[in-house]
Short mmCIF file of C-alpha atoms in Angstrom, two decimals:
data_model
loop_
_atom_site.label_atom_id
_atom_site.label_comp_id
_atom_site.label_asym_id
_atom_site.label_seq_id
_atom_site.Cartn_x
_atom_site.Cartn_y
_atom_site.Cartn_z
CA MET A 1 -70.19 45.66 -34.25
CA ASN A 2 -70.71 42.53 -32.16
CA LYS A 3 -71.48 40.54 -35.26
CA SER A 4 -68.21 41.50 -36.89
CA ILE A 5 -66.28 40.59 -33.71
CA ILE A 6 -67.81 37.11 -33.78
CA GLN A 7 -67.02 36.85 -37.48
CA PHE A 8 -63.42 37.79 -36.80
CA ALA A 9 -63.20 35.25 -33.96
CA ILE A 10 -64.51 32.40 -36.14
CA LEU A 11 -62.20 33.42 -38.96
CA PHE A 12 -59.29 33.45 -36.53
CA VAL A 13 -59.95 29.90 -35.30
CA VAL A 14 -60.31 28.60 -38.86
CA LEU A 15 -57.19 30.40 -40.09
CA THR A 16 -55.12 29.21 -37.11
CA LEU A 17 -56.08 25.59 -37.75
CA LEU A 18 -55.29 26.01 -41.44
CA GLN A 19 -51.96 27.61 -40.58
CA VAL A 20 -51.05 24.65 -38.36
CA VAL A 21 -51.49 22.42 -41.40
CA CYS A 22 -49.76 24.93 -43.67
CA ASN A 23 -46.69 25.00 -41.42
CA LYS A 24 -45.94 21.47 -42.62
CA VAL A 25 -46.15 22.41 -46.28
CA ILE A 26 -42.84 23.13 -47.96
CA LEU A 27 -43.33 23.53 -51.68
CA PHE A 28 -40.16 23.04 -53.78
CA ASP A 29 -38.11 23.04 -50.54
CA VAL A 30 -38.60 26.80 -50.10
CA ALA A 31 -42.21 27.98 -50.05
CA THR A 32 -44.29 27.86 -46.88
CA PRO A 33 -47.71 29.52 -47.14
CA ILE A 34 -48.57 31.98 -44.37
CA ILE A 35 -52.28 32.65 -44.32
CA PHE A 36 -53.27 33.59 -40.78
CA ILE A 37 -52.06 37.16 -41.39
CA TYR A 38 -55.17 37.67 -43.52
CA LEU A 39 -56.96 38.74 -40.35
CA LEU A 40 -54.33 41.36 -39.62
CA PHE A 41 -54.95 42.89 -43.05
CA ARG A 42 -58.68 43.02 -42.54
CA PHE A 43 -58.81 44.90 -39.22
CA PRO A 44 -60.51 48.32 -39.57
CA VAL A 45 -58.20 51.19 -40.40
CA ASN A 46 -59.51 53.33 -37.54
CA MET A 47 -58.90 50.62 -34.96
CA HIS A 48 -57.06 51.78 -31.85
CA LYS A 49 -53.32 51.20 -32.16
CA ALA A 50 -52.94 49.61 -28.72
CA LEU A 51 -55.68 47.08 -29.52
CA LEU A 52 -54.20 46.39 -32.95
CA PHE A 53 -50.73 45.67 -31.53
CA SER A 54 -52.14 43.50 -28.75
CA LEU A 55 -54.22 41.43 -31.16
CA ALA A 56 -51.33 41.08 -33.59
CA PHE A 57 -48.99 39.96 -30.82
CA ALA A 58 -51.55 37.47 -29.48
CA MET A 59 -52.14 36.02 -32.95
CA GLY A 60 -48.43 35.56 -33.54
CA LEU A 61 -47.93 34.04 -30.10
CA ILE A 62 -50.65 31.44 -30.67
CA ILE A 63 -49.10 30.40 -33.98
CA ASP A 64 -45.73 30.25 -32.20
CA ILE A 65 -47.10 27.94 -29.54
CA PHE A 66 -48.44 25.58 -32.20
CA GLY A 67 -45.32 25.69 -34.30
CA ASN A 68 -42.69 25.74 -31.54
CA THR A 69 -41.12 28.79 -33.14
CA SER A 70 -40.82 30.80 -29.88
CA GLY A 71 -41.42 34.45 -30.65
CA MET A 72 -40.76 34.48 -34.40
CA HIS A 73 -44.34 34.99 -35.52
CA ALA A 74 -45.16 37.18 -32.52
CA MET A 75 -42.41 39.56 -33.46
CA ALA A 76 -43.14 39.53 -37.19
CA CYS A 77 -46.85 40.12 -36.51
CA THR A 78 -46.24 43.07 -34.19
CA LEU A 79 -43.81 44.70 -36.59
CA THR A 80 -46.13 44.18 -39.57
CA ALA A 81 -49.03 45.63 -37.62
CA ALA A 82 -47.00 48.76 -37.01
CA LEU A 83 -46.27 49.08 -40.73
CA ARG A 84 -49.90 48.61 -41.75
CA LEU A 85 -51.07 52.21 -41.77
CA PRO A 86 -48.01 53.56 -43.60
CA VAL A 87 -48.56 50.91 -46.30
CA ILE A 88 -52.22 51.85 -46.68
CA ASN A 89 -51.31 55.52 -46.84
CA LEU A 90 -48.79 54.65 -49.53
CA TYR A 91 -51.52 53.50 -51.91
CA ILE A 92 -54.43 55.63 -50.76
CA THR A 93 -53.53 59.27 -50.68
CA ARG A 94 -56.85 60.89 -49.90
CA GLU A 95 -58.84 60.01 -46.81
CA ASP A 96 -62.18 59.92 -48.60
CA GLU A 97 -60.98 57.40 -51.16
CA MET A 98 -61.96 54.53 -48.87
CA ASN A 99 -65.71 54.30 -48.42
CA SER A 100 -65.51 51.99 -45.38
CA PRO A 101 -62.90 51.55 -42.65
CA LEU A 102 -62.53 47.84 -43.48
CA PRO A 103 -59.81 47.32 -46.09
CA SER A 104 -61.30 45.16 -48.85
CA ILE A 105 -61.68 44.98 -52.61
CA ASP A 106 -64.98 46.86 -52.32
CA SER A 107 -63.59 49.74 -50.31
CA MET A 108 -60.19 50.09 -51.94
CA GLY A 109 -60.61 48.84 -55.48
CA PHE A 110 -58.90 45.68 -56.74
CA THR A 111 -55.55 47.17 -57.79
CA CYS A 112 -55.09 49.06 -54.55
CA TYR A 113 -56.14 46.09 -52.44
CA PHE A 114 -53.88 43.74 -54.37
CA LYS A 115 -50.91 46.09 -53.91
CA TYR A 116 -51.72 46.45 -50.22
CA VAL A 117 -51.96 42.68 -49.61
CA SER A 118 -48.82 41.93 -51.64
CA THR A 119 -46.76 44.55 -49.86
CA MET A 120 -47.90 43.40 -46.44
CA ALA A 121 -47.28 39.72 -47.24
CA LEU A 122 -43.83 40.54 -48.57
CA ILE A 123 -43.04 42.58 -45.44
CA TYR A 124 -44.24 39.77 -43.21
CA CYS A 125 -42.28 37.06 -45.03
CA THR A 126 -39.15 39.22 -45.09
CA ILE A 127 -39.28 39.83 -41.34
CA LEU A 128 -40.14 36.21 -40.55
CA PHE A 129 -37.49 34.54 -42.67
CA PHE A 130 -34.79 36.96 -41.60
CA ILE A 131 -35.60 36.17 -37.97
CA GLN A 132 -35.42 32.48 -38.88
CA ALA A 133 -32.13 32.96 -40.68
CA PHE A 134 -30.58 34.38 -37.50
CA THR A 135 -28.92 31.06 -36.88
CA LEU A 136 -28.23 29.90 -40.41
CA ASN A 137 -26.80 32.87 -42.33
CA ASP A 138 -27.42 31.48 -45.80
CA LEU A 139 -28.54 34.62 -47.61
CA LEU A 140 -29.48 33.17 -50.99
CA LEU A 141 -31.67 30.50 -49.43
CA THR A 142 -33.35 33.14 -47.25
CA VAL A 143 -34.10 35.34 -50.25
CA GLU A 144 -35.47 32.35 -52.16
CA ARG A 145 -37.68 31.46 -49.22
CA ILE A 146 -38.96 35.01 -48.87
CA GLY A 147 -39.79 35.29 -52.57
CA ALA A 148 -41.44 31.90 -52.96
CA SER A 149 -43.35 32.08 -49.69
CA SER A 150 -44.73 35.55 -50.32
CA VAL A 151 -45.92 34.66 -53.83
CA LEU A 152 -47.64 31.54 -52.52
CA SER A 153 -49.10 33.43 -49.56
CA ILE A 154 -50.44 36.25 -51.74
CA LEU A 155 -52.22 33.75 -54.02
CA LEU A 156 -53.76 31.97 -51.04
CA LEU A 157 -54.71 35.23 -49.33
CA LEU A 158 -56.57 36.42 -52.42
CA GLY A 159 -58.27 33.02 -52.59
CA ILE A 160 -59.38 33.29 -48.98
CA ASP A 161 -60.52 36.82 -49.65
CA SER A 162 -62.76 35.75 -52.51
CA LEU A 163 -64.24 32.96 -50.37
CA VAL A 164 -64.96 35.21 -47.40
CA SER A 165 -66.35 38.12 -49.40
CA THR A 166 -68.72 36.03 -51.55
CA ARG A 167 -70.19 34.56 -48.41
CA ARG A 168 -70.75 38.06 -47.11
CA GLU A 169 -72.52 39.14 -50.27
CA LYS A 170 -74.85 36.18 -50.09
CA LYS A 171 -75.72 37.13 -46.52
CA LEU A 172 -76.62 40.62 -47.64
CA MET B 1 -43.53 67.09 -16.36
CA LYS B 2 -46.86 67.99 -17.87
CA HIS B 3 -45.40 67.72 -21.34
CA LEU B 4 -43.94 64.35 -20.55
CA LEU B 5 -47.29 63.04 -19.33
CA GLU B 6 -48.96 64.42 -22.41
CA PHE B 7 -46.37 62.78 -24.61
CA ILE B 8 -46.89 59.43 -22.89
CA THR B 9 -50.70 59.53 -23.06
CA LYS B 10 -50.57 60.54 -26.70
CA HIS B 11 -48.12 57.87 -27.79
CA TYR B 12 -48.83 55.05 -25.35
CA PRO B 13 -49.72 52.55 -28.11
CA TRP B 14 -46.13 52.82 -29.26
CA PHE B 15 -44.90 52.03 -25.77
CA ILE B 16 -47.07 48.94 -25.83
CA PHE B 17 -45.61 48.13 -29.23
CA ILE B 18 -42.07 48.37 -27.86
CA VAL B 19 -42.98 46.14 -24.92
CA TYR B 20 -44.34 43.48 -27.30
CA VAL B 21 -41.26 43.61 -29.50
CA ILE B 22 -39.00 43.24 -26.47
CA MET B 23 -41.10 40.33 -25.20
CA SER B 24 -40.87 38.48 -28.49
CA LEU B 25 -37.17 39.23 -28.73
CA MET B 26 -36.67 37.74 -25.28
CA MET B 27 -38.55 34.63 -26.32
CA LEU B 28 -36.42 34.40 -29.44
CA VAL B 29 -33.08 34.91 -27.80
CA ASN B 30 -33.21 32.85 -24.64
CA ASN B 31 -34.82 29.48 -24.92
CA ASN B 32 -35.72 29.49 -21.24
CA PRO B 33 -37.62 30.04 -19.05
CA TYR B 34 -40.48 31.09 -21.34
CA GLN B 35 -39.85 28.45 -23.93
CA GLN B 36 -39.33 25.77 -21.33
CA SER B 37 -42.71 26.35 -19.81
CA VAL B 38 -45.24 23.79 -20.92
CA TYR B 39 -47.90 26.36 -21.75
CA LEU B 40 -45.93 28.07 -24.47
CA THR B 41 -44.90 24.95 -26.37
CA SER B 42 -46.69 22.29 -28.34
CA ALA B 43 -46.67 20.09 -25.23
CA ASN B 44 -49.68 21.95 -23.83
CA SER B 45 -52.99 20.14 -23.90
CA VAL B 46 -54.81 22.38 -26.40
CA SER B 47 -52.24 22.15 -29.17
CA ALA B 48 -51.65 18.47 -28.35
CA THR B 49 -55.35 17.76 -28.88
CA VAL B 50 -55.38 19.65 -32.18
CA TYR B 51 -52.28 17.84 -33.39
CA GLU B 52 -53.64 14.49 -32.32
CA GLY B 53 -56.75 15.10 -34.44
CA ILE B 54 -54.71 16.11 -37.46
CA SER B 55 -52.26 13.24 -37.15
CA SER B 56 -55.01 10.66 -36.81
CA VAL B 57 -55.94 11.61 -40.38
CA THR B 58 -52.50 12.09 -41.87
CA ASN B 59 -50.90 9.04 -40.23
CA TYR B 60 -52.22 6.75 -42.95
CA VAL B 61 -50.21 8.40 -45.68
CA HIS B 62 -46.86 6.83 -44.89
CA LEU B 63 -48.19 3.58 -43.50
CA LYS B 64 -46.88 1.40 -46.32
CA ASP B 65 -43.28 2.59 -46.13
CA ILE B 66 -43.26 2.38 -42.37
CA ASN B 67 -44.59 -1.15 -42.52
CA GLU B 68 -41.79 -2.17 -44.84
CA ASP B 69 -39.20 -0.61 -42.54
CA LEU B 70 -40.66 -2.49 -39.62
CA GLN B 71 -40.65 -5.80 -41.46
CA GLU B 72 -37.01 -5.33 -42.39
CA ARG B 73 -36.05 -4.41 -38.85
CA ASN B 74 -38.03 -7.36 -37.55
CA ALA B 75 -36.20 -9.75 -39.84
CA LEU B 76 -32.86 -8.35 -38.72
CA LEU B 77 -33.74 -8.70 -35.06
CA GLU B 78 -35.02 -12.21 -35.54
CA MET B 79 -31.76 -13.22 -37.15
CA GLU B 80 -29.89 -11.66 -34.26
CA VAL B 81 -32.01 -13.55 -31.75
CA VAL B 82 -31.29 -16.87 -33.45
CA LYS B 83 -27.58 -16.07 -33.54
CA LEU B 84 -27.46 -15.03 -29.89
CA ARG B 85 -29.45 -18.05 -28.79
CA ASP B 86 -26.98 -20.35 -30.54
CA GLU B 87 -24.08 -18.51 -28.95
CA ILE B 88 -25.58 -18.70 -25.47
CA ASN B 89 -26.22 -22.42 -25.87
CA GLU B 90 -22.62 -22.93 -26.86
CA TYR B 91 -21.36 -20.98 -23.87
CA LYS B 92 -23.70 -22.91 -21.59
CA LEU B 93 -22.10 -26.13 -22.80
CA LEU B 94 -18.66 -24.73 -22.07
CA LEU B 95 -19.46 -23.12 -18.68
CA PRO B 96 -22.45 -24.92 -17.23
CA ASP B 97 -22.25 -23.28 -13.77
CA THR B 98 -22.19 -19.56 -14.64
CA ALA B 99 -25.40 -17.67 -14.02
CA ILE B 100 -26.11 -14.88 -16.45
CA GLN B 101 -26.34 -11.44 -14.84
CA PRO B 102 -29.70 -9.73 -15.32
CA ARG B 103 -28.46 -6.59 -17.06
CA LEU B 104 -31.08 -6.32 -19.74
CA ASN B 105 -33.68 -4.66 -17.53
CA GLN B 106 -31.79 -1.41 -17.41
CA TYR B 107 -33.74 0.06 -20.34
CA LYS B 108 -37.48 0.16 -20.83
CA PHE B 109 -39.34 1.39 -23.90
CA ILE B 110 -42.44 3.60 -23.91
CA VAL B 111 -44.14 3.34 -27.29
CA SER B 112 -45.80 6.54 -28.49
CA HIS B 113 -47.09 8.27 -31.60
CA VAL B 114 -45.70 11.41 -33.18
CA ILE B 115 -48.50 13.96 -33.41
CA SER B 116 -46.52 16.90 -34.74
CA ASN B 117 -43.18 17.14 -36.44
CA SER B 118 -41.20 19.74 -38.32
CA ILE B 119 -38.13 19.39 -40.52
CA SER B 120 -38.01 22.74 -42.30
CA GLN B 121 -37.28 25.09 -39.39
CA PRO B 122 -33.80 26.01 -38.20
CA ASN B 123 -34.76 24.50 -34.82
CA ASN B 124 -36.99 21.48 -35.18
CA TYR B 125 -39.19 19.91 -32.53
CA ILE B 126 -41.42 16.85 -32.38
CA THR B 127 -44.51 16.38 -30.22
CA ILE B 128 -45.59 12.92 -29.02
CA ASN B 129 -48.78 11.75 -27.34
CA ARG B 130 -47.21 10.33 -24.18
CA GLY B 131 -46.37 12.47 -21.15
CA GLU B 132 -45.51 12.48 -17.49
CA LEU B 133 -48.42 10.21 -16.58
CA ASP B 134 -47.00 7.54 -18.91
CA GLY B 135 -43.56 7.82 -17.36
CA VAL B 136 -41.95 10.15 -19.89
CA LYS B 137 -39.46 12.51 -18.27
CA PRO B 138 -37.20 15.24 -19.64
CA GLU B 139 -33.80 14.08 -20.96
CA MET B 140 -34.98 10.68 -22.07
CA GLY B 141 -33.80 9.46 -25.46
CA VAL B 142 -36.22 8.79 -28.31
CA VAL B 143 -35.66 6.29 -31.14
CA ASP B 144 -37.73 4.75 -33.91
CA GLN B 145 -37.29 1.55 -35.87
CA ASN B 146 -34.58 3.10 -38.07
CA GLY B 147 -32.47 5.04 -35.60
CA ILE B 148 -32.17 8.00 -33.26
CA VAL B 149 -34.97 10.58 -33.26
CA GLY B 150 -34.15 13.00 -30.45
CA MET B 151 -34.38 13.74 -26.76
CA VAL B 152 -37.37 14.67 -24.56
CA GLU B 153 -37.27 18.34 -23.58
CA VAL B 154 -40.57 19.41 -22.01
CA THR B 155 -43.29 17.13 -20.70
CA GLY B 156 -46.98 17.80 -20.15
CA PRO B 157 -49.36 15.33 -18.48
CA HIS B 158 -50.29 13.59 -21.75
CA SER B 159 -47.81 14.94 -24.25
CA ALA B 160 -44.16 15.79 -24.54
CA ARG B 161 -41.98 17.92 -26.76
CA ILE B 162 -38.84 16.34 -28.17
CA ILE B 163 -35.78 18.17 -29.45
CA SER B 164 -35.36 16.60 -32.85
CA LEU B 165 -31.92 15.45 -33.95
CA LEU B 166 -32.53 18.11 -36.63
CA ASN B 167 -31.90 20.86 -34.10
CA PRO B 168 -28.52 22.54 -33.63
CA ASN B 169 -29.14 22.55 -29.86
CA MET B 170 -29.02 18.75 -29.80
CA VAL B 171 -25.51 17.31 -29.55
CA LEU B 172 -25.08 13.56 -29.61
CA SER B 173 -21.93 11.67 -28.70
CA CYS B 174 -21.28 9.11 -31.44
CA LYS B 175 -18.55 6.80 -32.66
CA LEU B 176 -17.68 4.68 -35.65
CA LYS B 177 -18.64 1.06 -35.26
CA ASN B 178 -15.56 -1.12 -34.66
CA SER B 179 -13.57 1.84 -33.38
CA GLU B 180 -13.34 3.65 -30.07
CA TYR B 181 -12.82 7.14 -31.48
CA HIS B 182 -15.84 9.30 -30.75
CA GLY B 183 -17.10 12.71 -31.83
CA ASN B 184 -20.14 14.96 -31.57
CA LEU B 185 -23.01 14.65 -33.99
CA VAL B 186 -24.63 18.01 -34.76
CA TRP B 187 -27.15 19.02 -37.40
CA ASP B 188 -25.88 21.81 -39.65
CA GLY B 189 -29.32 23.04 -40.71
CA VAL B 190 -29.04 22.26 -44.41
CA SER B 191 -30.73 18.96 -45.26
CA PRO B 192 -32.96 16.78 -43.05
CA GLU B 193 -31.11 13.71 -44.36
CA TYR B 194 -27.60 14.60 -43.26
CA ALA B 195 -25.80 15.67 -40.08
CA MET B 196 -22.16 16.34 -39.24
CA LEU B 197 -20.00 14.20 -36.97
CA GLU B 198 -17.48 16.68 -35.62
CA GLN B 199 -14.30 16.61 -33.58
CA LEU B 200 -13.10 13.21 -34.65
CA PRO B 201 -9.37 12.75 -34.21
CA LYS B 202 -7.46 12.87 -37.49
CA GLN B 203 -6.02 9.38 -37.25
CA VAL B 204 -9.42 7.70 -37.33
CA LYS B 205 -9.83 5.31 -40.27
CA PHE B 206 -13.13 5.18 -42.08
CA ALA B 207 -14.70 4.20 -45.38
CA GLN B 208 -17.82 5.41 -47.09
CA GLY B 209 -20.84 3.53 -45.75
CA ASP B 210 -19.35 2.79 -42.32
CA THR B 211 -21.96 2.66 -39.58
CA ILE B 212 -22.12 5.37 -36.92
CA ILE B 213 -23.49 4.34 -33.50
CA THR B 214 -24.09 6.02 -30.14
CA THR B 215 -21.41 5.79 -27.47
CA GLY B 216 -23.66 5.41 -24.44
CA TYR B 217 -21.52 7.84 -22.44
CA SER B 218 -24.58 9.68 -21.18
CA ALA B 219 -27.56 8.00 -19.59
CA VAL B 220 -29.80 9.14 -22.47
CA PHE B 221 -29.10 6.46 -25.07
CA PRO B 222 -27.79 2.95 -24.65
CA GLU B 223 -24.58 2.09 -26.45
CA GLY B 224 -24.76 0.88 -30.03
CA VAL B 225 -27.96 2.44 -31.35
CA ILE B 226 -27.57 3.06 -35.08
CA VAL B 227 -27.44 6.74 -36.05
CA GLY B 228 -26.36 6.74 -39.68
CA THR B 229 -23.69 5.91 -42.20
CA VAL B 230 -20.65 7.86 -43.37
CA ALA B 231 -21.49 9.78 -46.55
CA SER B 232 -18.32 11.77 -47.12
CA LYS B 233 -15.53 13.64 -45.41
CA ALA B 234 -16.19 17.28 -44.78
CA SER B 235 -13.14 19.41 -45.43
CA SER B 236 -11.57 20.91 -42.34
CA ALA B 237 -7.83 20.60 -42.52
CA LYS B 238 -7.24 23.42 -40.05
CA ASN B 239 -6.58 21.49 -36.89
CA SER B 240 -6.11 17.96 -35.69
CA PHE B 241 -9.83 17.14 -35.90
CA ILE B 242 -11.89 16.06 -38.88
CA SER B 243 -15.62 16.18 -39.58
CA LEU B 244 -17.70 13.56 -41.37
CA LYS B 245 -20.95 14.05 -43.22
CA VAL B 246 -23.33 11.41 -41.92
CA LYS B 247 -26.41 10.12 -43.75
CA LEU B 248 -29.03 9.63 -41.04
CA THR B 249 -30.89 6.34 -41.05
CA THR B 250 -33.98 7.91 -39.49
CA ASN B 251 -36.47 9.24 -42.03
CA PHE B 252 -37.64 12.40 -40.28
CA SER B 253 -40.33 13.22 -42.82
CA GLN B 254 -42.10 9.93 -42.11
CA LEU B 255 -41.98 9.60 -38.33
CA SER B 256 -45.02 7.91 -36.85
CA THR B 257 -44.35 5.48 -34.02
CA VAL B 258 -41.39 6.18 -31.77
CA ARG B 259 -40.05 4.64 -28.57
CA VAL B 260 -38.98 6.68 -25.56
CA ILE B 261 -36.09 5.02 -23.76
CA SER B 262 -36.48 5.00 -20.02
CA ASN B 263 -33.27 4.19 -18.20
CA ASN B 264 -33.79 2.63 -14.78
CA MET B 265 -30.25 3.49 -13.79
CA ARG B 266 -30.66 7.15 -14.69
CA ASP B 267 -31.60 8.42 -11.25
CA GLU B 268 -28.81 6.41 -9.71
CA LEU B 269 -26.29 7.83 -12.17
CA LYS B 270 -27.54 11.37 -11.60
CA GLU B 271 -27.34 10.97 -7.85
CA LEU B 272 -23.79 9.73 -8.18
CA GLU B 273 -22.80 12.65 -10.37
CA GLU B 274 -24.35 15.15 -7.97
CA LYS B 275 -22.67 13.53 -5.02
CA SER B 276 -19.27 13.71 -6.62
CA LEU B 277 -19.90 17.34 -7.59
CA GLN B 278 -20.83 18.17 -4.02
CA GLN B 279 -17.73 16.43 -2.75
CA GLN B 280 -15.57 18.39 -5.13
CA GLU B 281 -17.13 21.65 -4.02
CA GLY B 282 -16.67 20.64 -0.41
CA LYS B 283 -12.98 20.03 -1.06
CA LYS B 284 -12.60 23.44 -2.65
CA LYS B 285 -14.10 25.10 0.41
#
């Protein structure tokens, strides 16, 4: 248990630093990769809700402080955290289908995990860019940003996933 | 009562959830006092250190372009110096007894480096590596070699956050060069290269490529700092005002070294304004 907490902490620091760099990336004027949410996807399913919300809020707040976005990521993170279990239940109908509480390719199977990550990334990007668009009301641009950013984020998230999980296998 | 308690203990995570959502909403909606606090912005020491590390690596990327800009600006200034020197000499010949008033010391520059910068958000901010201890104070203007950059908003001991000109909350009083008509320059959130000069009177004459400069009405910027050039007229035939689309001279995607303008007269001006306000209130009473 302690080991996994430390692992999560290290992963969080690395992902936050990467996100700070990623915030500056704007591919084709629309796509900004959002990768720090990877951690939110990987929390155990049976984690206590209060802890989950608190961690999600804290993660978002830290990214906000770095990016001067004042509450945008904090809000999107908290809302996405609340939608996490319903999304998992959407793809996994029976309780015993997951052989470990950690959502991963091993425990869920690739198709299920891919669907789960894509849905969550899409939800996150939708919330985030609609909060951003509060002041701009340019719907087409917002939709473009949501689409492009979620595709880019999903690709990067799966890349991160492969990196992290191979390292784990080597350890075992 | 028992049922209520049971309900609360069973669903308390959702109460926490609601509290978090409300907190983030509050941060989103009102920019102060949470956002103004140094700890929750990029002016705090942890994020400033991280950004400083990153920018020390990425700074090299635009070095060539920036160097060229500087050379150009240098050449321009040198020419101006030669011209002014000639003019002063001529005047000295004409009026040998007049002493020149020392007015130039009103403004002082604090040179600093941009360590974080955004241009893609609806509200953009810039972080620099100079803070209170270097004499940077809120509401000071910031320029670079090409033009206006923004205004200092929050200061930490060694870093400060600047409201970029690419932020709808930043309104700058500007005018056309060679004319006294002035309007407000606001960013419309579309492109980091253009901003809108609004509320110009209809009778103002302009041509494409005309220079836009600051008015110097506030103590933030001196008069005559270049802001941009007229790109086109934005259609707004509704009332007696027109808007112009302005191409900004500052390249916000390549900011590296900026100067914070410290106005020695600022405190004096503020004191004066406050005094007159107090007097007015006194009269009302």
